[in-house]
């Protein structure tokens, strides 16, 4: 096979191959060699076809968790394969500034010093955050290197760096000028802990135990009863709403009703939003503290009275002023109870409550002046791009979730009351002027001009990631070469946070060209029992711990083998240990091959000169190349990993390598041919495995071939060679060996224990394989005094064994008879239940299925035991 770049050099000295594989000694230096040689560097001037993937930028605040390791493994596998296929491959790295999360971290550090951000002032605080970023930001890149991420480090970006900041200002200005960004007073989700607005998708809902209190408003005939879980908001009520067709309250519509605990009266309004069948059919309207009430207020021109400040502390009505919202709730209910206004109370009352996704504080709907993106036209374009086939979502069943979101998207609140982030590029003048400043505009100066104090939602800047990282708004070579991205690999959990934002902004900024051709959505990593990983659950795992213990390849292979499209991935330490064993198996088999002269030099021998064993493995090798390619194109990482595992372990290492031992012992031309075939098989197998397990395969392949690196080797092609006859022949051979091994095991023979045997293979395709059969089954020649005490007819061949000196036949028959009786008893018991109509009518389906399974197992046991008894000599 030829290699695809000038990097390959057959004169590279062969590194030594120790007896055992030590990942810790190999991985770090090997990764740095890859980086130093520029293997991951993407060239915008290259004439090769581009293949581009952006990294979902991890937050600068954290470290990589198993979810990151999982996602990075999948992306790295895709990009390594495409690089081997001859594409100019760019895996774009970088990190997100993570506005709220990062500000929270630094504020906590300041609190340890007894300070707040206000003690420092805005400029000094932002400088402090940059300092913290410089000290802590390298942790993630170090972990990515440990994992083997093939990213172009020369292109690493940060969402707050100068180039990306210019892109943010450019897009904001463009949206502002086209009136797709506006400022308005609306109800937003407010976090009293983070002291900022948060978007709808940053609110996590959970069932909390609260209270439902029914309150009586008004007097005499003009009395209504309303129910609320937030009694403290009644101080801001500006109306009672009823349905226009509700006969019970038609006489009250337009009247004023006394609002308890205040000196105000509020009107009764008729609004179709009210459900007359729910509760009393009356609802209190608090426009400043509820999104639905705000809409009612807009329709009926009601005033909005804010009763809480940004800390959720009551700001109105003397007796309750200064109380926290929860303290005020209890105090107000007590005051209403004293006035006889409480009609009913229900505690606990479980209901869905929104919480800040970052700090878990209960959010507060709050009327606030904020900046908004008018998403209507942007969301439509994002939906149409998928409907029209410009962008494909994989797996396809995830399209519905995508459409459910983008087709019902509300305007997006993009302003955050923080200091860390992209400051909104709008200035306010002394006479009410509002000026949006683009990156090439001069900022207004003079007395009375101030910049908006808010920053943009983090997802605003990360929504530009696929093109801002390539130099947009400048028309760079990189932008022309690598946009749009080929594929986006990300979790379904940020489909709405990030993916939809990138779709909207990419289509808008790049003249209708979507940011990527394919969206591949994966699930979340869970523990081996399917439970979400969390520090609070005590099941969170630091991926570095498993990489230190078992090697990065072992972790990567375990994660890839669990990656079924769109579904969550369970993982346990035992599975990583199993993958470590697989890496060791690859190592040991390759060492054996090298010790026996396996080579990649020269052309493959002609098929007609090869043994059926060699033709079989080459046929299977080409089949697995085609199978793996098909799985990659369909993003079936679990299936391709599983196919490679079974091919490598079962067919190459456990069968082919074992079968070659006899050939090597016999020598001659057949042995020379097998050395070349074995070299070819290992060459291709290591290439196929490399994208998922890069370190061990690189070490072995460079030793086998003497070439520079697998990273830049050619991806194997299916030559089309198939030999069905050879495949059938070796399948028969495998059946014979497997059946005799099973029989030996059933008789209690040790794997290495030698047994005299007579093989009758004449007239079958197995005749040329007698030496291999004897070697793999530890079967000695018949010898003098041979007595066939057990005869096994298998697949047209007969294997007669002399067990007289190895087992106590009488004792073995007694043991098997006991096992047979137990199986027959199990069948009787299972049949008794399965023929009992009364039992079947009452028993759950899973119980019945379990009994049927026991019956099937017992029947199989009887067939197996009878076969063993028949094979034994007479006692």
Coordinates of C-alpha atoms in Angstrom, one line a residue, residues 19 28 98 162 247 299 313 353 376 393 467 478 536 630 660 726 740 796 798 817 858:
X19 CA 7.1 -7.3 26.4
X28 CA 2.5 11.8 26.5
X98 CA -19.0 31.2 30.3
X162 CA -10.0 40.1 20.1
X247 CA -71.9 33.8 33.8
X299 CA -54.2 43.6 26.5
X313 CA -36.6 41.4 48.7
X353 CA -40.9 25.4 40.0
X376 CA -39.0 34.8 14.1
X393 CA -29.8 15.7 11.9
X467 CA -17.5 31.1 11.5
X478 CA -9.7 29.8 6.4
X536 CA -24.0 14.5 44.9
X630 CA -20.4 2.0 6.3
X660 CA -0.3 -19.4 11.6
X726 CA -12.2 -20.3 2.0
X740 CA -14.0 -30.5 20.7
X796 CA -18.3 -34.1 8.4
X798 CA -14.7 -37.5 13.2
X817 CA -26.8 -38.1 35.3
X858 CA -33.3 -26.6 30.7

